[in-house]
Short mmCIF file of C-alpha atoms in Angstrom, two decimals:
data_model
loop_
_atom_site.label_atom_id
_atom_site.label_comp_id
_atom_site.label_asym_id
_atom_site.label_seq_id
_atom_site.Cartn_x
_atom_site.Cartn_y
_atom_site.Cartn_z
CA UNK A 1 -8.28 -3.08 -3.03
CA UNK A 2 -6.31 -3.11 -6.39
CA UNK A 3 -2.90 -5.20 -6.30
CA UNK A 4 -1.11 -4.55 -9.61
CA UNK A 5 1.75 -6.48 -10.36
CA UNK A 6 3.75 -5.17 -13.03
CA UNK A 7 5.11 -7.06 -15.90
CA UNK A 8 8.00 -4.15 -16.72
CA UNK A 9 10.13 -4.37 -13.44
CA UNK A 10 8.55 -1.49 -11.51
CA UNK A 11 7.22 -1.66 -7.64
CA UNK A 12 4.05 -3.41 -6.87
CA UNK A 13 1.80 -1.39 -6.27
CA UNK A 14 -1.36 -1.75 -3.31
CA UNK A 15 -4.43 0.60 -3.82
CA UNK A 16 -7.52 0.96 -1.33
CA UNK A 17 -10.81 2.11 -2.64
CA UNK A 18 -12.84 3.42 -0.19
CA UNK A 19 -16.10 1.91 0.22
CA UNK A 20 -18.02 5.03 -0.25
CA UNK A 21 -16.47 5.79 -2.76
CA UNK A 22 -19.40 7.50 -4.84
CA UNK A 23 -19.55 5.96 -8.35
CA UNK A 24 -21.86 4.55 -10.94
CA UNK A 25 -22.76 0.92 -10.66
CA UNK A 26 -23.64 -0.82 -13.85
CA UNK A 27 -27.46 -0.59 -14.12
CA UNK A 28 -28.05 0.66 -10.99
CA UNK A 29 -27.20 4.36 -11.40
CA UNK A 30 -24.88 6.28 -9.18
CA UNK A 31 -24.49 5.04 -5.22
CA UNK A 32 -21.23 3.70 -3.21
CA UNK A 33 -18.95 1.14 -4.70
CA UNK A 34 -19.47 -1.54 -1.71
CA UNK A 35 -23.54 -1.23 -2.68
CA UNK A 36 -22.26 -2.96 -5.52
CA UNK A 37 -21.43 -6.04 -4.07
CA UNK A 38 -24.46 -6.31 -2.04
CA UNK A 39 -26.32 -6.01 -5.41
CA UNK A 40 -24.32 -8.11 -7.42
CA UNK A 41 -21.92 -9.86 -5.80
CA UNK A 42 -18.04 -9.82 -6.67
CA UNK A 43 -19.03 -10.14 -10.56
CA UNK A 44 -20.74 -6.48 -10.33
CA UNK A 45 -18.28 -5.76 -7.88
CA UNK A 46 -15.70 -6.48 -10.57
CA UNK A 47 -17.69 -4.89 -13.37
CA UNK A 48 -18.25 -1.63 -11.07
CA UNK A 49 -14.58 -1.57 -10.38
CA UNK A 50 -13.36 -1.98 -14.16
CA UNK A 51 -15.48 1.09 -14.90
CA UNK A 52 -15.14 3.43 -12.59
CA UNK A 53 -10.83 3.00 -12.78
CA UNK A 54 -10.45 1.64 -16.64
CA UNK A 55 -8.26 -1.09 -15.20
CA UNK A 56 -9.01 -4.46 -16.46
CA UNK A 57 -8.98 -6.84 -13.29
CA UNK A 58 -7.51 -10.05 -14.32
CA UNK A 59 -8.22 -11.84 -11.14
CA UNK A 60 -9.70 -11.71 -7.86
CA UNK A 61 -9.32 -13.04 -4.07
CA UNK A 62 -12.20 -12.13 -1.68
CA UNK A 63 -11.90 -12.44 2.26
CA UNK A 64 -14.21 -11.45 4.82
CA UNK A 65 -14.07 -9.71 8.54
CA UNK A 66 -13.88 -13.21 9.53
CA UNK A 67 -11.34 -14.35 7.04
CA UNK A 68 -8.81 -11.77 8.93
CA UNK A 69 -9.05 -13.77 11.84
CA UNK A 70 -8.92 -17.25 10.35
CA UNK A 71 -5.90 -16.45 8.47
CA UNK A 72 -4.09 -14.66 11.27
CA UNK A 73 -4.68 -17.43 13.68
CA UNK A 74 -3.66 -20.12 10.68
CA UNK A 75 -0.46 -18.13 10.69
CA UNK A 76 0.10 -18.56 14.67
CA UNK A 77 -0.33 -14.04 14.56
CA UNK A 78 1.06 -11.30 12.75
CA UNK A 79 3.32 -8.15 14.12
CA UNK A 80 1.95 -5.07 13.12
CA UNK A 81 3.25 -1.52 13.91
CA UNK A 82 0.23 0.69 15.32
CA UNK A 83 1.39 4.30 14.76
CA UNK A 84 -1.04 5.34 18.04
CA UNK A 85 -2.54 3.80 21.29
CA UNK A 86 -6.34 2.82 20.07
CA UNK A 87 -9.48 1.86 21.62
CA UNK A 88 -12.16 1.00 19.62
CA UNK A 89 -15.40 -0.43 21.68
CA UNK A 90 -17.12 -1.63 18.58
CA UNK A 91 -14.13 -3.18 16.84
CA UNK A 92 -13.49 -4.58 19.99
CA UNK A 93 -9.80 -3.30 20.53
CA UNK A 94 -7.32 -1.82 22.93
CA UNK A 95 -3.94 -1.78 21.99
CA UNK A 96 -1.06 0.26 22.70
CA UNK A 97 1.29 2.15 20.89
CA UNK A 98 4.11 0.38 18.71
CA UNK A 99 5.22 -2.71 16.99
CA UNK A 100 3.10 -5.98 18.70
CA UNK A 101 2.38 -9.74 17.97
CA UNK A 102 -1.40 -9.66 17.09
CA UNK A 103 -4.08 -12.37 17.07
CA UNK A 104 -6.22 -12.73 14.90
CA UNK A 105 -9.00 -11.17 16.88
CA UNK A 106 -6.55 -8.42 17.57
CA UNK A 107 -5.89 -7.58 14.05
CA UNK A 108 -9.39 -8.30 12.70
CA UNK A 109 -10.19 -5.37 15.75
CA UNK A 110 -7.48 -2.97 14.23
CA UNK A 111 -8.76 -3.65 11.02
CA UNK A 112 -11.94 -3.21 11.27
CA UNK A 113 -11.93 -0.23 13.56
CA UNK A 114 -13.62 3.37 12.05
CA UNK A 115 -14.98 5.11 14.80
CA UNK A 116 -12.11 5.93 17.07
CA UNK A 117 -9.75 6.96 13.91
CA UNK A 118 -10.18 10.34 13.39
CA UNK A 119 -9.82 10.10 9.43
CA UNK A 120 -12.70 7.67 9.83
CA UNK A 121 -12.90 5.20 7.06
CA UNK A 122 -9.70 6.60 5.04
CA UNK A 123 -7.42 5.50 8.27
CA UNK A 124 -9.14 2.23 7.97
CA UNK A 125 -8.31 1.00 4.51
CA UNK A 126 -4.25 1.78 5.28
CA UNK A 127 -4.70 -0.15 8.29
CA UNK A 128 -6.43 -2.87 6.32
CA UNK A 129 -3.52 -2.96 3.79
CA UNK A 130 -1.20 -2.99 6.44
CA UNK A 131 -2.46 -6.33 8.06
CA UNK A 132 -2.89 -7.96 4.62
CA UNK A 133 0.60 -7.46 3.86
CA UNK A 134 1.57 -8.77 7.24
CA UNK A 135 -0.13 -11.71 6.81
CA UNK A 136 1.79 -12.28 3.38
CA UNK A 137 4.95 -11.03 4.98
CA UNK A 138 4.56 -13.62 7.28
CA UNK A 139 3.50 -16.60 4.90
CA UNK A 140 6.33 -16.53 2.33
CA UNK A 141 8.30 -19.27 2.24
CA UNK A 142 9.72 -21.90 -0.49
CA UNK A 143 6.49 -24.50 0.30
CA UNK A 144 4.36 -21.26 -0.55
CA UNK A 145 5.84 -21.08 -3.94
CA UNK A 146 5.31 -24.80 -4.40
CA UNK A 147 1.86 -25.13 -2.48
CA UNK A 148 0.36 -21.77 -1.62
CA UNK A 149 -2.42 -23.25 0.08
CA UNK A 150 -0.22 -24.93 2.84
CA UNK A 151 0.78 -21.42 4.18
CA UNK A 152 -3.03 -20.80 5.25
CA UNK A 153 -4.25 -24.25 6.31
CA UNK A 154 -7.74 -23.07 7.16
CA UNK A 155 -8.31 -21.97 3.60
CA UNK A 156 -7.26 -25.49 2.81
CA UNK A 157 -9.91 -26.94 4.87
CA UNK A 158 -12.65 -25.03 3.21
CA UNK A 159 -12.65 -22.50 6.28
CA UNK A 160 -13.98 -19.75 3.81
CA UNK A 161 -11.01 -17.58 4.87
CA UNK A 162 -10.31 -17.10 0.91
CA UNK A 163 -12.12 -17.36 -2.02
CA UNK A 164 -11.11 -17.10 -5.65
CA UNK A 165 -12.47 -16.79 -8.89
CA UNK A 166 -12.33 -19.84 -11.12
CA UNK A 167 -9.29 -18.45 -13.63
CA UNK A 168 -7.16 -17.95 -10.26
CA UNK A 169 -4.39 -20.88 -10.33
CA UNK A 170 -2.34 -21.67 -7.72
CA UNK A 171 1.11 -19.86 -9.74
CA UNK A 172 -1.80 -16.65 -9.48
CA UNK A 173 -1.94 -17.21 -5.70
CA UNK A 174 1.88 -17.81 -5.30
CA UNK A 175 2.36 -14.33 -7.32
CA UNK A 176 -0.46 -13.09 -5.05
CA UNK A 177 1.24 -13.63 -1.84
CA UNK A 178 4.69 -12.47 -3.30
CA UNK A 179 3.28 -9.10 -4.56
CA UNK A 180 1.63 -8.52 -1.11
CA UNK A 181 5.17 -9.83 0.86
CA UNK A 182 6.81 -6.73 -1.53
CA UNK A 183 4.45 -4.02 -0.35
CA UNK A 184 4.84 -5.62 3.35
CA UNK A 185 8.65 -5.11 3.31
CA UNK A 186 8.70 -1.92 1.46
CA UNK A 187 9.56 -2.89 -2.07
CA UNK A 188 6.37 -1.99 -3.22
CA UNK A 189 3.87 1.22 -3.24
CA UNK A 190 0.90 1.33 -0.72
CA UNK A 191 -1.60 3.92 -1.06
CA UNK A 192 -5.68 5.20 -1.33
CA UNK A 193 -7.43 6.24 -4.26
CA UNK A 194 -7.02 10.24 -4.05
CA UNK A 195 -9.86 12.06 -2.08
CA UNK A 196 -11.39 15.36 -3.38
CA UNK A 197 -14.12 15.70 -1.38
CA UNK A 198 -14.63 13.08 1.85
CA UNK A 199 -17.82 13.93 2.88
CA UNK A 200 -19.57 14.42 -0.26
CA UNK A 201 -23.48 14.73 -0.02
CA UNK A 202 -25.43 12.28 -2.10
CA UNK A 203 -29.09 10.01 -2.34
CA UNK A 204 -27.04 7.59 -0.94
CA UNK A 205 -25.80 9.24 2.20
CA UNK A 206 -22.49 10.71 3.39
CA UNK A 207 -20.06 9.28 0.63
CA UNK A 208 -16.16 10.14 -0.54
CA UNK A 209 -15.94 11.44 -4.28
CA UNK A 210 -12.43 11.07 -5.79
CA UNK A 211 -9.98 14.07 -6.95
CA UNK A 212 -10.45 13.60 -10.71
CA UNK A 213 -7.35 14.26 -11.97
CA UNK A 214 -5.13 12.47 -9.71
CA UNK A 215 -7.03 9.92 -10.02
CA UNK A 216 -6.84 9.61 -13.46
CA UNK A 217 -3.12 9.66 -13.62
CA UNK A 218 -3.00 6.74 -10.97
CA UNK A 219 -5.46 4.57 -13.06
CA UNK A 220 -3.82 5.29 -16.01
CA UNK A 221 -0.37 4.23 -14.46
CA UNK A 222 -1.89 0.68 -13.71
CA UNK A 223 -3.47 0.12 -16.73
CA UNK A 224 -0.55 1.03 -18.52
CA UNK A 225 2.31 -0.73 -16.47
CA UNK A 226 4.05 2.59 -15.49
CA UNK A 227 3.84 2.18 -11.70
CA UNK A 228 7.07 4.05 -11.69
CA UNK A 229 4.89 7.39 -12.07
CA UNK A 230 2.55 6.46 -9.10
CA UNK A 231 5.52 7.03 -6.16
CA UNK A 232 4.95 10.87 -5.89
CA UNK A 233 1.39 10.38 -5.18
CA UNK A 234 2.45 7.42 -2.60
CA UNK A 235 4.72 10.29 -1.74
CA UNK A 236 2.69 12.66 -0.80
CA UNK A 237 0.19 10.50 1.18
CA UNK A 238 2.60 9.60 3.18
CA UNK A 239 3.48 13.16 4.19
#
């Protein structure tokens, strides 16, 4: 995901890559955009990122399948608003329709789960942005601003439930959690790169290429500060 905050007064905006998203990976030719992690870690990960979008990322926070959970539980849950009954056997899930108090194996289940959602990996990543906001819905308050830390006290005890890179101070982490609490409570713009083709055949398997143009104009929005001119393709997501 891509959080930009902007520096202009404009929304904060929350942006999902898909992880097969189809792109070229810094001496490693062309495969999905999550092989690059597995090949470089978050520094190729990073590098892959900045040049498939042209956005410079200034910093980065990392958490795992695992991570969901911790930080959920540190939290004492999270309510999230499941737009459909879903039952996922490998996510392990079964939930109801509607607005419910989650755990954190709950939500790592709704987070995680691909195989029941019809749009497959594409309904994933809004339901992934949905329980990270949550859980920095849930976390703001004046200690945060002081002590981000104390909000997630297993990330304070080492639990692994966050990582950051080394240029990531705790004012970044406060700003972090407040950009997140904006797209949570609607102040903010929540969307997926835009698709062109979803199941695009490749070397690599099965994998999502982007629709160029639209694209373009959302990258070029971040990098330039003008997140005013990404709500009509939030827009039109949503419908």
């Amino acid at each position: 995901m891509l959080l930009h905050v902007p520096s202009g007064g404009g929304p904060t905006v929350l942006v999902s890559i898909p992880r097969d998203s189809y792109v070229s990976i810094p001496g490693r030719g062309k495969n999905k955009i999550n092989a690059a992690f597995a090949f470089g870690g978050p520094q190729l990960l990073v590098r892959t990122v900045e040049q498939a979008t042209g956005v410079t990322i200034d910093e980065y926070v990392e958490t795992g399948l695992g991570g969901y959970a911790t930080l959920v539980d540190a939290i004492g849950g999270v309510n999230v608003c499941s737009p459909r009954a879903m039952k996922d056997k490998k996510a392990g899930l079964d939930i109801p329709k509607g607005c419910q108090d989650m755990d954190g194996a709950t939500a790592l289940g709704y987070a995680r789960a691909r195989y029941s959602d019809p749009r497959g990996d594409l309904g994933r990543v809004e339901r992934q942005r949905q329980v990270l906001a949550a859980i920095a819905g849930k976390t703001l308050s004046p200690g945060v601003i002081l002590a981000p830390w104390r909000a997630v006290p297993a990330a304070s005890a080492g639990g692994g439930a966050l990582v950051v890179d080394d240029g990531t101070t705790p004012v970044g982490l406060a700003r972090f959690v407040l950009a997140m609490r904006a797209v949570s409570g609607g102040d903010g713009l929540s969307l997926t790169v835009p698709i062109g083709n979803p199941a695009l055949r490749t070397p690599a398997g099965e994998a999502v290429s982007w629709d160029t143009a639209k694209a373009k104009k959302l990258f070029t929005a971040l990098e330039t500060d003008d997140t005013e001119a990404i709500a009509p393709l939030a827009a039109e997501q949503k419908r």
